[in-house]
Coordinates of C-alpha atoms and ligand atoms in Angstrom, one line a residue:
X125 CA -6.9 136.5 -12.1
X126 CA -9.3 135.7 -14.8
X127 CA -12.5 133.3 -14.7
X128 CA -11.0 132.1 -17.9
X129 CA -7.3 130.1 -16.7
X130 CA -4.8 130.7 -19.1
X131 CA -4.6 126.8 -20.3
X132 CA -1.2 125.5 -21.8
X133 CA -1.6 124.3 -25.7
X134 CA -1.4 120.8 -25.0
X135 CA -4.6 121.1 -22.9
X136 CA -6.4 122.9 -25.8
X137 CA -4.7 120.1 -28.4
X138 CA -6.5 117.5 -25.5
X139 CA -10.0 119.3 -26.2
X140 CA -10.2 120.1 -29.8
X141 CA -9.5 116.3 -29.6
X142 CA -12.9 115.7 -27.1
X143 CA -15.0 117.8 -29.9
X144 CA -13.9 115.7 -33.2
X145 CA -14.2 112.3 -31.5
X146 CA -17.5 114.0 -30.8
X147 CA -18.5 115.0 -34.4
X148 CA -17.3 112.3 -36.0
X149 CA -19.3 109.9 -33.6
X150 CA -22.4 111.4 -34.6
X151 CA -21.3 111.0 -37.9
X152 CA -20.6 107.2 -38.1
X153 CA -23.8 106.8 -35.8
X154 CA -26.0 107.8 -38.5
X155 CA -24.4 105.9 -40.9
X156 CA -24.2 102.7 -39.1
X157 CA -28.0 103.3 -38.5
X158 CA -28.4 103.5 -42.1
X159 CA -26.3 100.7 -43.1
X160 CA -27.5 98.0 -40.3
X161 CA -31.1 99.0 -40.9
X162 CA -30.7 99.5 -44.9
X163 CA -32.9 102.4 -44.9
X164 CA -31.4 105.4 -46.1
X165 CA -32.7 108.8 -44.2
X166 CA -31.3 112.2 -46.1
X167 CA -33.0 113.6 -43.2
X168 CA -30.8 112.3 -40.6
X169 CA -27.9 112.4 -42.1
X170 CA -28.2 115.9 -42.9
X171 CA -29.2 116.6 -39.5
X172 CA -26.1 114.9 -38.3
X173 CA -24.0 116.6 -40.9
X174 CA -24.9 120.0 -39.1
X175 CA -24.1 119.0 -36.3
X176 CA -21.1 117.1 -36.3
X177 CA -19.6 120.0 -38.6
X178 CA -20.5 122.5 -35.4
X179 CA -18.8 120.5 -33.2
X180 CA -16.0 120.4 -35.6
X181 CA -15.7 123.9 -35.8
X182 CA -16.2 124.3 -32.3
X183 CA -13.3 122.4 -31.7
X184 CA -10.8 124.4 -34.1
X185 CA -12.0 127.6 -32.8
X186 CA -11.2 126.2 -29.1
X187 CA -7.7 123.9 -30.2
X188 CA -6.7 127.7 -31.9
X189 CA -7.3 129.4 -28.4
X190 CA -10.1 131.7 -30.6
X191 CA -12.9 130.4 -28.4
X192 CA -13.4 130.4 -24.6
X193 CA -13.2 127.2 -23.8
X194 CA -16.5 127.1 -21.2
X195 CA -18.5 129.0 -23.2
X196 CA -18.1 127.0 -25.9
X197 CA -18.3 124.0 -23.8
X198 CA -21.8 124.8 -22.8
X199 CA -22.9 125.3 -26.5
X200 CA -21.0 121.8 -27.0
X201 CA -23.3 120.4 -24.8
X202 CA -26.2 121.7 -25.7
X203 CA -25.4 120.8 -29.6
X204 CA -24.6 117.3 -28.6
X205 CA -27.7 117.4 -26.5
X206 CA -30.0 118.6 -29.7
X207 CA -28.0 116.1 -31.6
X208 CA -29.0 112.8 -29.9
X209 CA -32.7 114.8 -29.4
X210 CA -33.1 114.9 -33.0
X211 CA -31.4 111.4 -33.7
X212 CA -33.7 109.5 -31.1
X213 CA -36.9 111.4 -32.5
X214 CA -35.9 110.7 -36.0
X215 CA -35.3 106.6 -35.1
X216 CA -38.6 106.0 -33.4
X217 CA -39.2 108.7 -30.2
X218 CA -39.9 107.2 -27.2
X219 CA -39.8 103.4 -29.0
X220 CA -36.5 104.2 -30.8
X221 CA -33.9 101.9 -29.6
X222 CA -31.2 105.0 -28.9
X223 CA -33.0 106.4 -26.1
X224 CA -30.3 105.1 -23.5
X225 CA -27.6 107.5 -25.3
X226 CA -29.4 110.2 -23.1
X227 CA -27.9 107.9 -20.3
X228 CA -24.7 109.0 -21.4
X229 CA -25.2 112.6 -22.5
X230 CA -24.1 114.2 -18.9
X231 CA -21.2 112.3 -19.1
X232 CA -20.6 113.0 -22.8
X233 CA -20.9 116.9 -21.6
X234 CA -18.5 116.5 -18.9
X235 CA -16.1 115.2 -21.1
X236 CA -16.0 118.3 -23.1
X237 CA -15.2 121.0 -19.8
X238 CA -14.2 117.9 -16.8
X239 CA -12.5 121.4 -15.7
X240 CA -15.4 123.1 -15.1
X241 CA -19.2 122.3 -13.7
X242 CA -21.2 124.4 -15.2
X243 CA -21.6 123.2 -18.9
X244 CA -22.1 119.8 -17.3
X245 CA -24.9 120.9 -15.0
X246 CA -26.5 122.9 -18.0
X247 CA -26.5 120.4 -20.3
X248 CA -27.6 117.6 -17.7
X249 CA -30.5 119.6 -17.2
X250 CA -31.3 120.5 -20.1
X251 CA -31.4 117.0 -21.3
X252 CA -33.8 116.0 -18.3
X253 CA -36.0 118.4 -19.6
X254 CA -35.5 116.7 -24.2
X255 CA -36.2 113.0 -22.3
X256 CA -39.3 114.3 -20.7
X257 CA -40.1 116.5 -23.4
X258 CA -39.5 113.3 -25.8
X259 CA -42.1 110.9 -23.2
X260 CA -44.4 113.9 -23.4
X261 CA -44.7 113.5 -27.1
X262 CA -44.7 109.6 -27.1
X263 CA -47.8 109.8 -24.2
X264 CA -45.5 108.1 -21.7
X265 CA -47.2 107.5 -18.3
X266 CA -45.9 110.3 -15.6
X267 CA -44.6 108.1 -13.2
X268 CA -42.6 106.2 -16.3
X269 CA -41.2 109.5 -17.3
X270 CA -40.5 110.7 -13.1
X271 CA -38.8 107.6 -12.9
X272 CA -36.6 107.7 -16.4
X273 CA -35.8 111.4 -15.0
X274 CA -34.8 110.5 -11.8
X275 CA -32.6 107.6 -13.0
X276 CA -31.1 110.1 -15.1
X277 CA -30.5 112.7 -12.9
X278 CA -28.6 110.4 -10.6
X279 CA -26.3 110.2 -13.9
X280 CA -26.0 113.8 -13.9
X281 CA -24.6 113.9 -10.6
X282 CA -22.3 110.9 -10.8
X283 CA -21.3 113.2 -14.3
X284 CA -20.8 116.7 -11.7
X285 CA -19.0 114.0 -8.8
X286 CA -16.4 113.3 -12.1
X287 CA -15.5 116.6 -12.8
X288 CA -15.0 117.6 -9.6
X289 CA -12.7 114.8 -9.0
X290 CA -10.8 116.1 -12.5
X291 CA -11.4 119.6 -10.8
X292 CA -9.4 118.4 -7.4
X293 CA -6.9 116.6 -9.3
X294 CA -5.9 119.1 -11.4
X295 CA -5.4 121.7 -8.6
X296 CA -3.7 119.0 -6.4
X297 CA -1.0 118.6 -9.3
X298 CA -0.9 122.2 -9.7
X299 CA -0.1 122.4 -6.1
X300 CA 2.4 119.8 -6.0
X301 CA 4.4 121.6 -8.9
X302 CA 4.2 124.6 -7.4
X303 CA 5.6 123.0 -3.8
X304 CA 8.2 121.6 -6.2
X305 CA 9.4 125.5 -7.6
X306 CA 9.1 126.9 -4.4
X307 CA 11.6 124.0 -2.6
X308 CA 14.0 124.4 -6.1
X309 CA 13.6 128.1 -5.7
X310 CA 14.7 127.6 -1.7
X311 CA 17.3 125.7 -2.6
X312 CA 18.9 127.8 -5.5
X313 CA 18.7 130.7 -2.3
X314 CA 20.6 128.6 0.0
X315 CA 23.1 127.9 -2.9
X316 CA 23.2 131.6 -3.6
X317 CA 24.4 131.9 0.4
X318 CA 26.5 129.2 0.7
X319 CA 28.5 130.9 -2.6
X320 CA 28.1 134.0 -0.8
X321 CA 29.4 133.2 2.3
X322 CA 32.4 131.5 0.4
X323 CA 33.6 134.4 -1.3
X324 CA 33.6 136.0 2.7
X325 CA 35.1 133.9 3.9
X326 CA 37.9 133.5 1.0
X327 CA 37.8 137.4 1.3
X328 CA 38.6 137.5 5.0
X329 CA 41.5 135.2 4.7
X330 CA 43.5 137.1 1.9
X331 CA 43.3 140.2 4.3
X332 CA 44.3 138.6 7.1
X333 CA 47.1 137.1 4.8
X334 CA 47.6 140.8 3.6
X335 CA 47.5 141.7 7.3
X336 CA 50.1 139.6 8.8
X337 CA 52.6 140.4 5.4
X338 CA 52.1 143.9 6.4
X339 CA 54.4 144.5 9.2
X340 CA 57.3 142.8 6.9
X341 CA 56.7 145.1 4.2
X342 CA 58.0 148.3 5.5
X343 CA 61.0 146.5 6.8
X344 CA 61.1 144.9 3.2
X345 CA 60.9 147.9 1.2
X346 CA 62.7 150.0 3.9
X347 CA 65.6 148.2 3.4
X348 CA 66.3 148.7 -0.8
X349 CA 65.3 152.4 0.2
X350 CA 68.2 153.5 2.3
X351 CA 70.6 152.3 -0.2
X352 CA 68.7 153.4 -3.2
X353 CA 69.0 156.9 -1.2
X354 CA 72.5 156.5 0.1
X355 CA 73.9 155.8 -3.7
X356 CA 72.0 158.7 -5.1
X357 CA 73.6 160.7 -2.6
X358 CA 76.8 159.2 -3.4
X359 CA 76.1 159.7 -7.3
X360 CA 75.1 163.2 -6.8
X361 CA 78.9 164.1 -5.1
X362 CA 80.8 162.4 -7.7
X363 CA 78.7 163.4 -10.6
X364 CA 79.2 166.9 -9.2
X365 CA 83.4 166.2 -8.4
X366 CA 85.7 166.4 -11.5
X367 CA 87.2 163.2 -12.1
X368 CA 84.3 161.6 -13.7
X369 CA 86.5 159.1 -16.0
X370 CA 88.5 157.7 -13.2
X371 CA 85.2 156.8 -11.4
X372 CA 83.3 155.9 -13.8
X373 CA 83.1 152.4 -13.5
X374 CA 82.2 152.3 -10.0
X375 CA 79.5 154.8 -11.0
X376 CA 78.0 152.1 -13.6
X377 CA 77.8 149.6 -10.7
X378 CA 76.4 151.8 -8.2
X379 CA 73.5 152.5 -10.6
X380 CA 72.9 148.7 -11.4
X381 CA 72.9 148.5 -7.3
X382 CA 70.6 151.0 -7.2
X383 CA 68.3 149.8 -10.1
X384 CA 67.8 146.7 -8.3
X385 CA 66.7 148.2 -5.1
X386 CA 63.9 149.9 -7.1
X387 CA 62.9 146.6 -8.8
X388 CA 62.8 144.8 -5.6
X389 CA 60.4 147.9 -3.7
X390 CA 58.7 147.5 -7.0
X391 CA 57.8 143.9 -7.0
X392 CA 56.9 143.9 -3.4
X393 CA 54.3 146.5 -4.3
X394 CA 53.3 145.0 -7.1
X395 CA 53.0 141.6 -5.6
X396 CA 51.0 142.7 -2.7
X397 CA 48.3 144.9 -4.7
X398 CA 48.0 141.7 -7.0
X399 CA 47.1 139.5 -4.2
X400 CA 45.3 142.0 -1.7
X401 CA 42.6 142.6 -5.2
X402 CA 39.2 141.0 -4.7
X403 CA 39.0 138.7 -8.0
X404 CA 42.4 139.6 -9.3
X405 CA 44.4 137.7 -12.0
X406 CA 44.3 134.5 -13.8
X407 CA 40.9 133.1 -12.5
X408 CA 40.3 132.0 -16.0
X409 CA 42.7 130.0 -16.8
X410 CA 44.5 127.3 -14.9
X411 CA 48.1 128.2 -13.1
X412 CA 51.0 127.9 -13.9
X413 CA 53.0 126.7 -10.5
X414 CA 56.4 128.1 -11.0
X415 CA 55.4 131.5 -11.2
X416 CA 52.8 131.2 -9.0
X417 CA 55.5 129.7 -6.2
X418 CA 57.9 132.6 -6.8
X419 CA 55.2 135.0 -6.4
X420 CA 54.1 133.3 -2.9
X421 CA 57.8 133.1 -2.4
X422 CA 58.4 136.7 -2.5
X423 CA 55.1 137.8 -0.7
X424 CA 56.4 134.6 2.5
X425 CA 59.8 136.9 2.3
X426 CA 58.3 140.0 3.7
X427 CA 57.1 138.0 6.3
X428 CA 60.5 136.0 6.7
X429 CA 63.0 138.0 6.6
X430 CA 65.8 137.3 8.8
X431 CA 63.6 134.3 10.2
X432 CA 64.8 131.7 7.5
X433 CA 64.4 131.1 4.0
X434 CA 62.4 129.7 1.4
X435 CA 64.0 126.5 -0.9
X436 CA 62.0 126.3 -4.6
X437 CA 62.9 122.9 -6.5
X438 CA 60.7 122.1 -9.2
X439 CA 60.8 120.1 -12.4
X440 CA 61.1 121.8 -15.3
X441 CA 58.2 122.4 -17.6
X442 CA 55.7 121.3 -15.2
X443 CA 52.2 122.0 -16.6
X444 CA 49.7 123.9 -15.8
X445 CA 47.0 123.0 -13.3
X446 CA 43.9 123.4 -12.7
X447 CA 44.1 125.0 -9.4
X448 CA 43.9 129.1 -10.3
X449 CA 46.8 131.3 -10.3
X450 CA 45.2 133.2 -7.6
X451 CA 44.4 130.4 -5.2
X452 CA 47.5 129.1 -5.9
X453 CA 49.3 131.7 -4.7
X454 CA 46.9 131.9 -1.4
X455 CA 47.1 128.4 -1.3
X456 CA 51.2 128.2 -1.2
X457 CA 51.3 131.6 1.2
X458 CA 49.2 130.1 3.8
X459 CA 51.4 126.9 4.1
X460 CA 55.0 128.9 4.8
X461 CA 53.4 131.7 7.0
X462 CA 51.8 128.9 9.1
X463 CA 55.3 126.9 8.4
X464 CA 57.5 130.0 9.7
X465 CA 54.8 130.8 12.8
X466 CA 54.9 127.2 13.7
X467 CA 58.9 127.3 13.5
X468 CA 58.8 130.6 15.5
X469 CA 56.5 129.5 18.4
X470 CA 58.9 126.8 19.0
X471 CA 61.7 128.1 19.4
X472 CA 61.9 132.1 18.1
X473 CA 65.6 131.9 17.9
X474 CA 65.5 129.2 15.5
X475 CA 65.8 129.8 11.6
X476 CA 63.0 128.1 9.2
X477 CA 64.3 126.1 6.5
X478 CA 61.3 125.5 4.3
X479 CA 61.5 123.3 1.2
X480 CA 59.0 123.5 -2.1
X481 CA 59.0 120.7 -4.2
X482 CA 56.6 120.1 -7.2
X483 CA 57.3 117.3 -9.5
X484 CA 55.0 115.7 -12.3
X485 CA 53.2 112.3 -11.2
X486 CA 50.4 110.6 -12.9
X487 CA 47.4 112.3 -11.0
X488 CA 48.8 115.7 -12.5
X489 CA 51.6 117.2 -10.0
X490 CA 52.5 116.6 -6.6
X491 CA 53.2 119.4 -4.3
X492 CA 55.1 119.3 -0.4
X493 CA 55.9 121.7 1.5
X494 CA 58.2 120.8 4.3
X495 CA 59.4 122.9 7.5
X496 CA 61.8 121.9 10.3
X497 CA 59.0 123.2 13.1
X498 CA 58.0 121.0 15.7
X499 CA 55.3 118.9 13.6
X500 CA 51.5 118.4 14.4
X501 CA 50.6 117.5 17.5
X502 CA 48.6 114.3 17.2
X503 CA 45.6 115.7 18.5
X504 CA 45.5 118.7 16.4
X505 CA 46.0 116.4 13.2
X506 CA 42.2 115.3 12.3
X507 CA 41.0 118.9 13.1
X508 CA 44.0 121.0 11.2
X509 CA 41.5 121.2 8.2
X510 CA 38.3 122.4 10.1
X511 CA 36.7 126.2 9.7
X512 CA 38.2 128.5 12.8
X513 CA 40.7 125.6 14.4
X514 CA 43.7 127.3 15.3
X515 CA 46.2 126.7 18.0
X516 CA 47.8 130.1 17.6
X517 CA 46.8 133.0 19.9
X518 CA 43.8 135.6 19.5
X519 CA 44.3 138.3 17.2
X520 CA 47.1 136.3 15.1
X521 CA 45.3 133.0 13.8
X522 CA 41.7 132.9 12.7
X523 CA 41.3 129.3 11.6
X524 CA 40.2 129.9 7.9
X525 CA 43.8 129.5 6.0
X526 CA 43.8 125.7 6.0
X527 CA 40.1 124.8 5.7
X528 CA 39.8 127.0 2.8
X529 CA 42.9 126.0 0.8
X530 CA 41.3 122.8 1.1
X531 CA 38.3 123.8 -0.4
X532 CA 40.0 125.5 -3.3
X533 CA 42.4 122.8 -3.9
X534 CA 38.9 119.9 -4.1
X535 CA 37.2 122.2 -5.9
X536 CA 39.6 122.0 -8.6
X537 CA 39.4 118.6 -8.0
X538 CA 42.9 117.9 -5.8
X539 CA 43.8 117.1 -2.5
X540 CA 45.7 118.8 0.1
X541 CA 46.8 116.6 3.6
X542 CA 49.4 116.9 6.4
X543 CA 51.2 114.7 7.7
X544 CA 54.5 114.6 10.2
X545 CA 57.8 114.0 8.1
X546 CA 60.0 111.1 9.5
X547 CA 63.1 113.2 10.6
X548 CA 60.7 116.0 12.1
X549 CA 58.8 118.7 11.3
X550 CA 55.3 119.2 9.0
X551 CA 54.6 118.2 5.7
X552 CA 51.9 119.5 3.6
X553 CA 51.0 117.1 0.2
X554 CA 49.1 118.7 -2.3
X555 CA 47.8 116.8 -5.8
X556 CA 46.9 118.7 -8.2
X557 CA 45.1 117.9 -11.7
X558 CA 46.2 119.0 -14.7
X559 CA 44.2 121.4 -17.1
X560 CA 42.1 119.4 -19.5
X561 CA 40.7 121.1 -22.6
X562 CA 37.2 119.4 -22.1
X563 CA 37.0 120.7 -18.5
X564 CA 36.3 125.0 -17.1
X565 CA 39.3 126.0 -15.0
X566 CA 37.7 126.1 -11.0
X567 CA 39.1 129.4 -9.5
Ligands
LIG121 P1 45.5 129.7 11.6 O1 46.9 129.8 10.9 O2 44.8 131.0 11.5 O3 45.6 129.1 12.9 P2 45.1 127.5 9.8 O4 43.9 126.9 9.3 O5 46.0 128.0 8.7 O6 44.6 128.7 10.7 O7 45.9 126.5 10.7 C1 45.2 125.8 11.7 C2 46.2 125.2 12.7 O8 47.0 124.2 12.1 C3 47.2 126.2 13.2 O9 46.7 127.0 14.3 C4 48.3 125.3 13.7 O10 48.0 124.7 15.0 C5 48.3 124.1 12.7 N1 49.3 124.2 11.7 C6 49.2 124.7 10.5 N2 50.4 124.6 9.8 C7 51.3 124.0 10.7 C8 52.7 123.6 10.6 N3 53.4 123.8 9.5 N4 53.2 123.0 11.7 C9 52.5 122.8 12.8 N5 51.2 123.1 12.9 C10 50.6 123.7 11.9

C-alpha cells in the first residue's frame, strides 16, 4: 500500500474543480473590492493575480494526476492562507473589514484535501499564527488577540471534525462496495457449483443409462454376428464349389443378408459411443425430433429386445426444437427404459407396447409417450419428478432420470408431466418450443 491512494479520475476532476473555484474567488474578490470601493489598487490585484494563477496551476498539475494530491493540498493551503494574509493587510490590517475570511480559511483548507487531516491542521495553524501576527502589527490588546485565536481555533477543529466525517464516509462506502463484490463474487461461486454439480449429475445419469443398455448390447450385436459368420461360412463353400452360376442368385442375397447384419452391429456401436461421450453432438444447435427418436429408439431396443416394441408416429416435417439433440435423445431413452421396467415389474411375462407420438401444436410440438404398464401409483405421482425418488430396487434405479429430463426440457423452456392414460398405463407429455433465430439453443 501507498500513503498516496490511488484516486479514480473523477475524484481528481472533483479537486482541480476545489482549486479554480478557489483562484477565481480570489480573483473576483479583488475586483469587487475595487469596484464597490472605486479605488483601484495595482497592488492588490497583482498580488491576487499570483496567487489565484498558483492555485490554478496547482489545480491542473493535481486534475492531470502530475501532483500528489496532499502535498499539494498543503501548499494550497498555505497559498490561500498568504492570499487572504496579504488581501486583509492590504484593505486595512487589523481594521480592514475582511478579517472574518480568516474565520473561514480552515474550512476553505479542508475543502481542498476533506480526505486527509494534515493540510487542514497545517494551514489552521498556520493561520492562527497570520491573525495574531496581523493584531501584533495593528497593537491589538493580548487578551483581544487570545480571544480572536481561540474563537478561531475552535473553527479549526470543527474544520478537522469535517474531514474526518468525509474521512469515515468515504471508507464506509468503500466498505460497503467491497461487501457488495465479495457477496457478487460468493454468489458467482455458488453458481459455478450449482453448474458444476449439474453437469454430475447429467453425467451420472447417461452412464447409468449406458449401464443398464449394456447387458442388451451383446445380445444385440451377438445376434447379427452369428449369421454374419454363418453366411460367410456358407459363402466360403459355395464360392469354393463349382457351380457358381446356378447359385448365384442366392449368393447376391446372402451378401445383402449379411451386409445388413454389419450395418445393424455398426449402428448399435455407433449409437452407443455417441450417447455414452461427455458433450457429444448437436449441443449447438436445436434437435431435430425424428432422428433424435430413432436414435433413442434404437439405443431402447438393446434394452427391449424380446420384451416389446417401440411404435414411432410423427408428423412429417416437424421442426426443430429447442431442446438439444443430445438431451433429446436422453430425454426420450429415459421415458421407454422406465416405460419397459415399469411394464416388466408388473408382470415380466407381459410384452410392452410403447407408442411415440409428436405432432406440431401452437406452443411448438407436443410429445407423449404412452406404455401399457400398470400406471403411477397415486402417491408416487407429485414426487415422480424429485432428485433420487425411485420406486425401483437398489442397484437398478437411482432417481436422477426423471428430475433431470425435467430440468433439460425447462431449461429450454418446455414442459415435461405424467399423467395416467384413461384405458391404463403411463403417459408422459412433453412441450417443446420451437428454435427461434433471436434465441441461443439451451443444451
Ligand atoms: P429411476 O428410473 O432411477 O427410478 P426416474 O426418475 O427415472 O428414476 O423414475 C422415478 C420413478 O418414477 C420410478 O422409480 C418409477 O417409480 C416411476 N416411473 C417412471 N416412469 C414410469 C412409468 N412409465 N410407469 C410407472 N412408473 C414410472
Amino acid at each position: 500500500m501507498t500513503a498516496e491512494p490511488l484516486l479514480s479520475k473523477a475524484l481528481l476532476r472533483l479537486k482541480r474543480r476545489n482549486y479554480l473555484v478557489c483562484a477565481a474567488s480570489l480573483l473576483a474578490g479583488a475586483v469587487m473590492h475595487c469596484l464597490l470601493t472605486r479605488s483601484f489598487s495595482m497592488e492588490l490585484i497583482l498580488s491576487q493575480l499570483v496567487w489565484s494563477a498558483c492555485l490554478g496551476l496547482m489545480g491542473g498539475g493535481v486534475g492531470a494526476g502530475w501532483l500528489p494530491p496532499r502535498l499539494t493540498g498543503v501548499l494550497a493551503g498555505l497559498v490561500g492562507l498568504a492570499a487572504a494574509t496579504v488581501f486583509v493587510h492590504l484593505t486595512g490590517g487589523a481594521q480592514s473589514p475582511y478579517l472574518p475570511v480568516f474565520a473561514a480559511l480552515p474550512f476553505i483548507l479542508a475543502m481542498f484535501t476533506p480526505d486527509s487531516r494534515l493540510p487542514t491542521l497545517v494551514g489552521g495553524v498556520a493561520t492562527l499564527g497570520a491573525v495574531a501576527f496581523v493584531d501584533m502589527l495593528a497593537g491589538v490588546s493580548p487578551l483581544t488577540m487570545t480571544l480572536r485565536v481561540m474563537g478561531l481555533g475552535m473553527l479549526l477543529l470543527l474544520a478537522l471534525f469535517g474531514t474526518r466525517t468525509y474521512r469515515r464516509l468515504g471508507e464506509a462506502q468503500r466498505l460497503a462496495h467491497q461487501e457488495r463484490l465479495d457477496m457478487l463474487e460468493q454468489l458467482a461461486e455458488s453458481e459455478r457449483r450449482r453448474r458444476h454439480a449439474e453437469r454430475e449429475r447429467a453425467e451420472v445419469d447417461r452412464l447409468v443409462l449406458v449401464g443398464q443398455l449394456a447387458a442388451g448390447v451383446a445380445h444385440e450385436v451377438n445376434n447379427p454376428l452369428a449369421y454374419v459368420k454363418a453366411n460367410l461360412n456358407y459363402l466360403e463353400h459355395e464360392v469354393r464349389g463349382e457351380d457358381l452360376p446356378r447359385v448365384r442368385e442366392e449368393l447376391l442375397g446372402v451378401i445383402a443378408e449379411t451386409q445388413q447384419g454389419v450395418l445393424r452391429i455398426q449402428q448399435i456401436v455407433m449409437d452407443l459411443r455417441g450417447f455414452s461421450r461427455a458433450g457429444g453432438y448437436g449441443e449447438e444447435r436445436g434437435g431435430v425430433l425424428e432422428e433424435a427418436l430413432q436414435e433413442a429408439t434404437r439405443l431402447a431396443s438393446v434394452r427391449l429386445r424380446e420384451r416389446g416394441e417401440v411404435s414411432l408416429a410423427l408428423d412429417p416435417g416437424l421442426p426443430a426444437v429447442r431442446l438439444g439433440q443430445r438431451h433429446i435423445v436422453q430425454v426420450v431413452l429415459n421415458l421407454l427404459l422406465n416405460a419397459v421396467d415399469a411394464v416388466e415389474m408388473a408382470d415380466s411375462r407381459c410384452l410392452a407396447h410403447i407408442a411415440v407420438r409428436a405432432w406440431r401444436v401452437e406452443e411448438g410440438v407436443r410429445l407423449e409417450v404412452d406404455d401399457n404398464g400398470p400406471g403411477i401409483p397415486p402417491e408416487v405421482l407429485p414426487r415422480l419428478f424429485e432428485p433420487f425418488f425411485t420406486t425401483k430396487p437398489p442397484g437398478k434405479g437411482t432417481g436422477l432420470g426423471l428430475a433431470l429430463c425435467r430440468e433439460f426440457v425447462s431449461r429450454s423452456g418446455g414442459t415435461l408431466h405424467a399423467e395416467n392414460r384413461p384405458g391404463g398405463g403411463a403417459r408422459f407429455v412433453l412441450l417443446l418450443p420451437l428454435v427461434e433465430e433471436s434465441r441461443p439453443v439451451v443444451v
